[in-house]
PDB file of C-alpha atoms in Angstrom:
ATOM      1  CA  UNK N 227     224.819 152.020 -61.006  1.00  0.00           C
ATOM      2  CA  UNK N 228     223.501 149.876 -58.224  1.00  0.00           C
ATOM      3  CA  UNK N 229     221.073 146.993 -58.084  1.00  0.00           C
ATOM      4  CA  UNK N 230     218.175 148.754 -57.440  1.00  0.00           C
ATOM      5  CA  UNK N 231     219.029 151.282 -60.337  1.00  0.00           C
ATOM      6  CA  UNK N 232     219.292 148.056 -62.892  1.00  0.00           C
ATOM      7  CA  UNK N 233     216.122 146.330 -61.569  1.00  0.00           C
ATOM      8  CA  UNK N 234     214.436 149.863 -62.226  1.00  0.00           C
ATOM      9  CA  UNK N 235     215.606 150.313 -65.384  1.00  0.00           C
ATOM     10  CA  UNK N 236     215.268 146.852 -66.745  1.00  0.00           C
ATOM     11  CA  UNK N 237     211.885 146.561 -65.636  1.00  0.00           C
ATOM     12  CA  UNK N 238     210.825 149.767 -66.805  1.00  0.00           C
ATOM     13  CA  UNK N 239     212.248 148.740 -70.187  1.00  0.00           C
ATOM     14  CA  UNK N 240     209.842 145.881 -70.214  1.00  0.00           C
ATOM     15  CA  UNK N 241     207.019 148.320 -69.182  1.00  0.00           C
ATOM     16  CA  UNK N 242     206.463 146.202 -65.946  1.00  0.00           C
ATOM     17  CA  UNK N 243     205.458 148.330 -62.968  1.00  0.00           C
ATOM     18  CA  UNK N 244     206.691 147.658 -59.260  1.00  0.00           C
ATOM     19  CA  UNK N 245     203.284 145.307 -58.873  1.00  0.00           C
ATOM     20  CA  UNK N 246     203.607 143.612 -62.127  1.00  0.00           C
ATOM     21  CA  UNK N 247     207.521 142.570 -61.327  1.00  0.00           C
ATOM     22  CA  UNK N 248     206.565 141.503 -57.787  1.00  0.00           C
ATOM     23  CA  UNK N 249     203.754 139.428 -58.934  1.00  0.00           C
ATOM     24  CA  UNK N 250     206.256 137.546 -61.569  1.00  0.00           C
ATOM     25  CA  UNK N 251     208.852 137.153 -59.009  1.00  0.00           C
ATOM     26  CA  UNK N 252     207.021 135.819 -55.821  1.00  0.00           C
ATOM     27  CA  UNK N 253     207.767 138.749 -53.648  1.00  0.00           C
ATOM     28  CA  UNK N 254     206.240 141.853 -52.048  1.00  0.00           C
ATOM     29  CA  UNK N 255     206.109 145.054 -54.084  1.00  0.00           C
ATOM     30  CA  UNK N 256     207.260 147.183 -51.037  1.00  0.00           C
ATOM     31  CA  UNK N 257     210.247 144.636 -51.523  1.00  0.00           C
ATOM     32  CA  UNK N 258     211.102 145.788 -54.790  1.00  0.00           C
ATOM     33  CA  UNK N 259     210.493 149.740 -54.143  1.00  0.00           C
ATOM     34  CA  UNK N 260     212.633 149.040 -50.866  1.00  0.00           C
ATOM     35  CA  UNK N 261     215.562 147.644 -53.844  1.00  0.00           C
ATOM     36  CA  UNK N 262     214.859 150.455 -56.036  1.00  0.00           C
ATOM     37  CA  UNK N 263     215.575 152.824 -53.600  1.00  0.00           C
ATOM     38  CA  UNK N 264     218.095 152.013 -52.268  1.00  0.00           C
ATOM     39  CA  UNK N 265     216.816 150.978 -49.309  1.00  0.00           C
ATOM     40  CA  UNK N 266     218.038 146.774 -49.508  1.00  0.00           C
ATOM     41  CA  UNK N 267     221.527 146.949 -51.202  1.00  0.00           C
ATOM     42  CA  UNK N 268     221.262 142.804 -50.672  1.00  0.00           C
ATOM     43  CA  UNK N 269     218.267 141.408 -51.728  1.00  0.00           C
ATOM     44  CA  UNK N 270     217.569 137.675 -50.690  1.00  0.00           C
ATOM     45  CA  UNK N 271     214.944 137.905 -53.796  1.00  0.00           C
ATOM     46  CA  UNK N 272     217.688 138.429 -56.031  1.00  0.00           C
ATOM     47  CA  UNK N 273     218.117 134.980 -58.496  1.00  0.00           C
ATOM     48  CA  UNK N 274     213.571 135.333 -58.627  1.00  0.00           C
ATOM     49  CA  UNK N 275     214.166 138.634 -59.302  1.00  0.00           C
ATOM     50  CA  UNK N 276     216.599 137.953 -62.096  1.00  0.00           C
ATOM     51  CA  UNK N 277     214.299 135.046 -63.797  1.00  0.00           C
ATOM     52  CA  UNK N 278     211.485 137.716 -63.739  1.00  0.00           C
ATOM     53  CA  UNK N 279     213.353 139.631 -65.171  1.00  0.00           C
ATOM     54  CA  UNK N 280     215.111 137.528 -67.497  1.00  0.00           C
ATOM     55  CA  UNK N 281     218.512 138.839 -66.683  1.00  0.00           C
ATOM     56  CA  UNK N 282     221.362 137.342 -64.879  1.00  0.00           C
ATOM     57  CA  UNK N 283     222.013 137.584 -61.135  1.00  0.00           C
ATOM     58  CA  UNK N 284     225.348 138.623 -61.468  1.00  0.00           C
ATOM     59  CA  UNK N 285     224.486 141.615 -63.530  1.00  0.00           C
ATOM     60  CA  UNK N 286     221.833 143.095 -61.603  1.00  0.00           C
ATOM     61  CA  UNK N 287     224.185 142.722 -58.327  1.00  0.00           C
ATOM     62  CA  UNK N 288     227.273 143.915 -60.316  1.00  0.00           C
ATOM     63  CA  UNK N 289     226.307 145.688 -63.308  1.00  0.00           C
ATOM     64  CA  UNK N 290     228.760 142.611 -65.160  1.00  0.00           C
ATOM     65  CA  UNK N 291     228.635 139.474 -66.640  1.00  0.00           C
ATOM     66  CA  UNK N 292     226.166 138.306 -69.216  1.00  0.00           C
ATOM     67  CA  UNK N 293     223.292 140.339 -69.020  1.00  0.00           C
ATOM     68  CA  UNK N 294     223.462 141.281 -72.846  1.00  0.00           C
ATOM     69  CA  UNK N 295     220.327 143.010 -73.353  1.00  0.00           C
ATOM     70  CA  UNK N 296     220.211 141.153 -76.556  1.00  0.00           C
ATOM     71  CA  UNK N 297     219.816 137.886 -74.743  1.00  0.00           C
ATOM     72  CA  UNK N 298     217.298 139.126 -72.423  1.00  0.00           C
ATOM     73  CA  UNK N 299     215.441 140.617 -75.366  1.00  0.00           C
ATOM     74  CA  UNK N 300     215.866 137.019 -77.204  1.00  0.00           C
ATOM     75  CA  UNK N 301     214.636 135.214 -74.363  1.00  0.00           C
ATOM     76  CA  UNK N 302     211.541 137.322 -73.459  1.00  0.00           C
ATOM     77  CA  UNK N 303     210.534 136.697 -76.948  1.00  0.00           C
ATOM     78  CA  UNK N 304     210.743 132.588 -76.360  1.00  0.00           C
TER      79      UNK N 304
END
């Protein structure tokens, strides 16, 4: 699974769209359909995209580490 492939899925978990995740991260929402797709294996937007997100860098860019959907579901409830 690749980065763009977790943010996707994570944020459609949420039931944030494309706009909605841009708009909590500080970026462009061609930016994160350009992730999604494949297009930007890299993203410089990666750590806001994460804190959006409430997940971990490490496991959006590597699919390990402590994402822990448990977490991330504790955390959004905070």
């Amino acid at each position: 699974m690749s980065i763009g492939s977790r943010i996707g899925e994570q944020r459609c978990e949420i039931g944030w769209s494309q706009v909605r995740l841009a708009d909590e991260a500080g970026v462009k929402q061609s930016a994160i359909g350009n992730i999604e797709s494949g297009l930007r294996q890299r993203p410089r937007e990666l750590v806001s995209i994460a804190r959006a997100l409430r997940v971990s860098p490490e496991w959006l860019e590597t699919g390990k580490g402590p994402e822990d959907r448990a977490v991330a579901a504790q955390a959004r409830r905070s």
